[in-house]
Each structure stands twice: as structure tokens, then as C-alpha cells.
Amino acid sequence: MKVARFNLNGDIRFGSVVENQVSLFAGNPFESKELSGQTVSLDQVQLLAPVAPSKVICIGMNYAAHAAEISQDVPDEPLMFFKPISAIIGPGDSIVLPPQSDQVELEVELAIVIGKEAKNISKSAVKSHIFGYTIGNDVTARDIQFSDLQWARAKGFDTFCPLGPWIETEFDPTNKRLDSRVQGELRQHAITRDMIFDVETIVSFVSENVTLFPGDVILTGSPAGISRITHGDDVECEIEGIGVLRNLVA
Ligand code: MG
């Protein structure tokens, strides 16, 4: 099931997307997937980031080829950092280039959406704590990532966390293609089986360090091929089995 969050005539609602139709949920789909009976056309609604999390956790250096391209060692355990929720934007929203950086880059990433509170969970319990998966773009001011000791600023500017277009609740993350394109030109092309730490390892590890709440998002790391985005660019992040997240650069 594809679960979307959207603005319908000023109300924020969740719905299940099937082709060009959206069936509205009666309430919050994290609690119940009961439908209200109301259906609207997908082009009648403005899609929002598919979830409003309490936090966005990111895993860095989770593909060996990406660590190599930015001259970093592969970590011994998942490398965690945070993006502020003020960075989140939805499908079609603009990524705004901050004046502090001359090198803003895109990173297509598989995003895990947590369904159930998780603290100290084992790898075998991870699947039952996941609501679904969406697409994230870990937009990064690469120059600031290297000039600052911490990554908070480089990864945390407003609009640096596009999410969407929806959450796919029936998705097997083990062997899926990830692509990013800028102006229609391929920039990243990888497969999730090349992740150093898999979804079970990541969620279990994160839950040993911080409590995860329903709706929290974990970005699982970027494959190689990161490259600069500039004013006016049309940026697409695609994951096989989920869809395409498209944003323009302003
Ligand atoms: Mg990243």
C-alpha cells in the first residue's frame, strides 16, 4: 500500500494511493488503516512529506563506493547523525541553496519509516517495528561538511531533507535499484544490497542509542555518484518499488 500525506482544501490528511486515485483514511494510518470512504483524484491534492517525524536520523558512509569518493573510511558500526525536522520538504517543494555554501550536492537514500516505538530492539524484531519505506534526499553542503567539525550545519539547512512521494508499506528493501537524476541526466545508480549495514542492523543499532517513535525516519546512506545541484535544476530521486521524488532547486 502507498500511504500519502497531503493537503486537501486546507486539511492535512492521509490516503492510500492507487494509480491516480487517493482513498482517504478515517484517521491516522499509523494507528488504523480504516478508510473513510472518500476518494479524490491524485491531481486534486498537494502531496506533502509523507510523515511528520519527531526526528530524522541519518546513516553516513553506508556504501563503500561513496565513502571512497569522499576519501572517508568505512565505519565499524553505523555512523549516526541527525537532520532537523525544519529541513523536511515534500514532493515538488524547492530545495533552497543557502548563501553559506558553494557546493550543494544531492544524495538519494532509502528512508525507513518507523511504525512502533522502538528501544533496544533486536534485529529479529525490526521488521515488526517498520511502517514502510519512502525516498529521502540527504541534501548536503559538501564544502561545509568538510570545513565544520560536526555535520549539523552542512546537512541541516532548511529544505535539505526532501521526503516522499509516499510510504510504500509492502516493500522488500534487500535488492532494489536507487537512481538520482539532475535535469534528466543520471547521477547515481546503485542497488540496496551494496549497503554495508542492512536495515535490520541499522534500526536495531539506532534503537540501542535513541528511542524511536512512530513516524520517525531513518535515512540509510547514499550510494556513490554524489554531485552538485545548482539553481533551476530539476532533481529526481527514484527507488524501484516506491516511486520518484522530484524537487526543483531555487
Ligand atoms: Mg547521506
Tab-separated table of C-alpha atoms and ligand atoms in Angstrom:
chain	number	residue	atom	x	y	z
A	1	MET	CA	0.000	0.000	0.000
A	2	LYS	CA	1.181	3.506	-0.858
A	3	VAL	CA	0.404	5.865	2.024
A	4	ALA	CA	0.470	9.551	1.120
A	5	ARG	CA	0.072	12.663	3.264
A	6	PHE	CA	-1.401	15.685	1.577
A	7	ASN	CA	-3.195	18.945	1.769
A	8	LEU	CA	-6.829	18.667	0.696
A	9	ASN	CA	-8.568	22.050	0.706
A	10	GLY	CA	-6.525	23.188	3.696
A	11	ASP	CA	-6.751	19.960	5.736
A	12	ILE	CA	-3.789	17.658	6.224
A	13	ARG	CA	-4.945	14.099	5.528
A	14	PHE	CA	-3.516	10.653	4.828
A	15	GLY	CA	-4.671	8.440	1.999
A	16	SER	CA	-3.923	5.270	0.112
A	17	VAL	CA	-2.792	5.908	-3.469
A	18	VAL	CA	-3.835	3.526	-6.234
A	19	GLU	CA	-2.870	4.766	-9.690
A	20	ASN	CA	-4.450	8.243	-9.955
A	21	GLN	CA	-6.886	7.856	-7.062
A	22	VAL	CA	-6.441	8.529	-3.357
A	23	SER	CA	-8.702	6.818	-0.795
A	24	LEU	CA	-8.699	8.829	2.420
A	25	PHE	CA	-8.030	7.156	5.742
A	26	ALA	CA	-10.554	7.779	8.511
A	27	GLY	CA	-7.743	8.839	10.852
A	28	ASN	CA	-4.029	8.348	11.367
A	29	PRO	CA	-2.841	5.307	9.364
A	30	PHE	CA	-0.104	4.681	11.959
A	31	GLU	CA	-2.955	3.715	14.291
A	32	SER	CA	-5.543	2.280	11.896
A	33	LYS	CA	-5.721	1.819	8.137
A	34	GLU	CA	-9.531	2.104	8.174
A	35	LEU	CA	-10.703	4.091	5.135
A	36	SER	CA	-13.226	6.914	5.342
A	37	GLY	CA	-14.937	6.020	2.069
A	38	GLN	CA	-13.966	9.351	0.473
A	39	THR	CA	-11.893	9.172	-2.705
A	40	VAL	CA	-10.234	12.026	-4.574
A	41	SER	CA	-8.113	12.283	-7.663
A	42	LEU	CA	-4.340	12.380	-7.032
A	43	ASP	CA	-4.017	15.609	-9.007
A	44	GLN	CA	-6.614	17.281	-6.729
A	45	VAL	CA	-4.280	17.084	-3.730
A	46	GLN	CA	-0.949	18.679	-2.895
A	47	LEU	CA	1.373	15.929	-1.666
A	48	LEU	CA	3.350	16.728	1.485
A	49	ALA	CA	6.294	14.923	3.048
A	50	PRO	CA	4.582	11.586	3.778
A	51	VAL	CA	5.209	11.763	7.514
A	52	ALA	CA	5.887	14.405	10.185
A	53	PRO	CA	8.557	12.691	12.326
A	54	SER	CA	9.894	13.649	15.745
A	55	LYS	CA	13.379	13.220	14.293
A	56	VAL	CA	15.276	12.273	11.154
A	57	ILE	CA	18.272	10.042	11.753
A	58	CYS	CA	20.802	9.536	9.002
A	59	ILE	CA	23.400	6.838	8.499
A	60	GLY	CA	26.632	8.006	6.885
A	61	MET	CA	29.173	6.051	4.802
A	62	ASN	CA	26.898	3.063	4.274
A	63	TYR	CA	28.083	2.308	0.730
A	64	ALA	CA	31.810	1.606	0.298
A	65	ALA	CA	32.000	3.367	-3.082
A	66	HIS	CA	30.526	6.550	-1.601
A	67	ALA	CA	32.929	6.547	1.375
A	68	ALA	CA	35.791	6.125	-1.107
A	69	GLU	CA	34.663	9.001	-3.346
A	70	ILE	CA	34.815	11.434	-0.424
A	71	SER	CA	38.022	9.856	0.968
A	72	GLN	CA	36.430	8.501	4.153
A	73	ASP	CA	36.974	5.154	5.834
A	74	VAL	CA	34.102	2.704	6.064
A	75	PRO	CA	32.920	2.739	9.720
A	76	ASP	CA	32.973	-0.327	12.008
A	77	GLU	CA	29.425	0.355	13.177
A	78	PRO	CA	26.642	2.525	11.698
A	79	LEU	CA	27.630	6.197	11.739
A	80	MET	CA	24.662	8.227	13.001
A	81	PHE	CA	23.819	11.872	12.600
A	82	PHE	CA	20.619	13.918	12.654
A	83	LYS	CA	18.818	16.259	10.325
A	84	PRO	CA	16.490	18.797	11.993
A	85	ILE	CA	12.791	18.443	11.195
A	86	SER	CA	12.890	22.035	9.883
A	87	ALA	CA	14.841	20.638	6.897
A	88	ILE	CA	11.933	18.462	5.715
A	89	ILE	CA	10.142	19.329	2.486
A	90	GLY	CA	7.709	17.360	0.349
A	91	PRO	CA	7.467	16.319	-3.280
A	92	GLY	CA	7.566	19.301	-5.621
A	93	ASP	CA	8.868	21.692	-2.965
A	94	SER	CA	12.009	23.661	-3.749
A	95	ILE	CA	15.454	22.923	-2.355
A	96	VAL	CA	16.800	26.374	-1.439
A	97	LEU	CA	20.547	26.894	-1.881
A	98	PRO	CA	21.981	28.652	1.196
A	99	PRO	CA	24.388	31.558	0.592
A	100	GLN	CA	26.892	29.950	3.019
A	101	SER	CA	27.759	27.147	0.548
A	102	ASP	CA	29.234	26.937	-2.944
A	103	GLN	CA	28.849	23.169	-3.191
A	104	VAL	CA	25.407	21.741	-2.536
A	105	GLU	CA	25.013	18.095	-3.552
A	106	LEU	CA	22.231	15.521	-3.723
A	107	GLU	CA	22.186	12.061	-2.072
A	108	VAL	CA	19.396	9.603	-2.925
A	109	GLU	CA	18.692	7.351	0.060
A	110	LEU	CA	16.247	4.651	1.081
A	111	ALA	CA	14.260	6.041	4.036
A	112	ILE	CA	12.818	3.784	6.740
A	113	VAL	CA	9.612	4.971	8.438
A	114	ILE	CA	9.147	3.599	11.960
A	115	GLY	CA	5.692	2.266	12.859
A	116	LYS	CA	6.015	1.378	16.537
A	117	GLU	CA	8.050	2.760	19.442
A	118	ALA	CA	11.419	1.017	19.480
A	119	LYS	CA	14.027	0.944	22.236
A	120	ASN	CA	16.764	-1.718	22.407
A	121	ILE	CA	15.107	-3.960	19.840
A	122	SER	CA	16.856	-6.983	18.353
A	123	LYS	CA	17.430	-7.410	14.622
A	124	SER	CA	14.675	-10.030	14.525
A	125	ALA	CA	12.174	-7.521	15.959
A	126	VAL	CA	12.966	-4.775	13.438
A	127	LYS	CA	10.520	-5.794	10.713
A	128	SER	CA	7.517	-5.554	13.051
A	129	HIS	CA	8.553	-2.006	14.040
A	130	ILE	CA	8.711	-0.647	10.475
A	131	PHE	CA	5.662	1.077	8.968
A	132	GLY	CA	7.148	1.301	5.475
A	133	TYR	CA	9.726	2.944	3.255
A	134	THR	CA	9.974	6.181	1.352
A	135	ILE	CA	12.644	8.098	-0.562
A	136	GLY	CA	14.929	10.663	1.043
A	137	ASN	CA	17.371	13.134	-0.447
A	138	ASP	CA	20.137	13.872	2.081
A	139	VAL	CA	20.999	17.243	0.542
A	140	THR	CA	24.452	18.245	1.732
A	141	ALA	CA	26.592	21.397	1.651
A	142	ARG	CA	29.750	19.407	0.905
A	143	ASP	CA	32.168	22.298	1.447
A	144	ILE	CA	30.710	22.930	4.924
A	145	GLN	CA	30.703	19.194	5.704
A	146	PHE	CA	34.487	19.276	5.392
A	147	SER	CA	35.132	22.704	6.926
A	148	ASP	CA	32.971	22.141	10.065
A	149	LEU	CA	33.941	19.524	12.640
A	150	GLN	CA	30.287	18.463	13.012
A	151	TRP	CA	27.883	17.845	10.109
A	152	ALA	CA	24.863	19.544	11.708
A	153	ARG	CA	25.075	22.680	9.581
A	154	ALA	CA	26.119	21.015	6.299
A	155	LYS	CA	23.211	18.563	6.491
A	156	GLY	CA	20.709	20.706	8.349
A	157	PHE	CA	19.848	23.763	6.283
A	158	ASP	CA	16.152	24.412	5.696
A	159	THR	CA	14.834	22.330	2.757
A	160	PHE	CA	17.779	19.868	2.896
A	161	CYS	CA	15.554	16.861	3.614
A	162	PRO	CA	13.102	16.168	0.777
A	163	LEU	CA	10.946	13.105	1.581
A	164	GLY	CA	8.326	11.298	-0.496
A	165	PRO	CA	6.379	10.919	-2.632
A	166	TRP	CA	4.630	8.390	-0.327
A	167	ILE	CA	5.356	5.489	2.017
A	168	GLU	CA	5.301	2.020	0.494
A	169	THR	CA	4.210	-0.353	3.269
A	170	GLU	CA	4.851	-3.573	1.323
A	171	PHE	CA	8.464	-3.196	0.283
A	172	ASP	CA	11.382	-5.585	0.490
A	173	PRO	CA	14.476	-3.368	0.854
A	174	THR	CA	17.106	-6.012	0.135
A	175	ASN	CA	17.722	-5.728	-3.583
A	176	LYS	CA	16.265	-2.533	-5.014
A	177	ARG	CA	17.676	-0.067	-7.533
A	178	LEU	CA	18.312	3.546	-6.446
A	179	ASP	CA	18.853	6.291	-9.038
A	180	SER	CA	19.185	10.026	-8.980
A	181	ARG	CA	18.913	12.345	-11.964
A	182	VAL	CA	19.549	16.038	-12.443
A	183	GLN	CA	17.967	17.659	-15.492
A	184	GLY	CA	17.128	14.135	-16.646
A	185	GLU	CA	20.780	13.052	-16.557
A	186	LEU	CA	21.729	10.043	-14.412
A	187	ARG	CA	23.903	10.971	-11.403
A	188	GLN	CA	23.621	7.972	-9.080
A	189	HIS	CA	22.814	4.364	-9.881
A	190	ALA	CA	23.163	1.683	-7.228
A	191	ILE	CA	21.487	-1.247	-5.573
A	192	THR	CA	20.471	-1.582	-1.909
A	193	ARG	CA	22.286	-4.891	-1.481
A	194	ASP	CA	25.522	-2.858	-1.543
A	195	MET	CA	24.654	-1.254	1.806
A	196	ILE	CA	27.331	-2.060	4.382
A	197	PHE	CA	24.794	-2.226	7.234
A	198	ASP	CA	21.376	-3.612	6.319
A	199	VAL	CA	18.006	-2.325	7.550
A	200	GLU	CA	17.826	-4.787	10.485
A	201	THR	CA	21.299	-3.828	11.693
A	202	ILE	CA	20.641	-0.096	11.331
A	203	VAL	CA	17.284	0.005	13.149
A	204	SER	CA	18.453	-2.278	15.957
A	205	PHE	CA	21.638	-0.197	16.390
A	206	VAL	CA	19.781	3.121	16.351
A	207	SER	CA	17.239	1.826	18.886
A	208	GLU	CA	20.069	0.942	21.286
A	209	ASN	CA	21.099	4.594	21.224
A	210	VAL	CA	17.876	6.603	20.956
A	211	THR	CA	14.192	5.718	21.359
A	212	LEU	CA	12.401	5.660	18.027
A	213	PHE	CA	8.793	6.849	17.850
A	214	PRO	CA	6.113	6.059	15.242
A	215	GLY	CA	6.771	8.210	12.193
A	216	ASP	CA	10.489	8.670	12.837
A	217	VAL	CA	12.587	8.465	9.691
A	218	ILE	CA	15.984	6.831	9.196
A	219	LEU	CA	17.901	7.590	6.004
A	220	THR	CA	20.138	4.622	5.212
A	221	GLY	CA	23.022	6.327	3.415
A	222	SER	CA	23.908	7.472	-0.065
A	223	PRO	CA	25.498	5.415	-2.803
A	224	ALA	CA	28.351	6.851	-4.884
A	225	GLY	CA	27.849	9.455	-7.569
A	226	ILE	CA	27.014	12.452	-5.435
A	227	SER	CA	27.216	15.606	-7.483
A	228	ARG	CA	26.422	19.266	-7.392
A	229	ILE	CA	22.991	20.782	-7.891
A	230	THR	CA	22.510	24.370	-8.980
A	231	HIS	CA	19.787	26.957	-9.315
A	232	GLY	CA	16.950	25.837	-11.581
A	233	ASP	CA	17.880	22.151	-11.555
A	234	ASP	CA	15.192	19.519	-11.723
A	235	VAL	CA	16.254	16.817	-9.214
A	236	GLU	CA	14.751	13.325	-9.227
A	237	CYS	CA	15.420	10.537	-6.747
A	238	GLU	CA	13.966	7.157	-7.664
A	239	ILE	CA	13.796	3.855	-5.816
A	240	GLU	CA	12.475	0.804	-7.583
A	241	GLY	CA	9.192	-0.275	-5.999
A	242	ILE	CA	8.499	3.084	-4.315
A	243	GLY	CA	8.437	5.793	-6.991
A	244	VAL	CA	10.087	9.100	-7.853
A	245	LEU	CA	10.709	12.078	-5.537
A	246	ARG	CA	11.084	15.240	-7.597
A	247	ASN	CA	12.189	18.684	-6.394
A	248	LEU	CA	13.416	21.836	-8.097
A	249	VAL	CA	16.388	23.884	-6.880
A	250	ALA	CA	15.766	27.538	-6.063
B	1	MG	MG	23.715	10.784	3.284
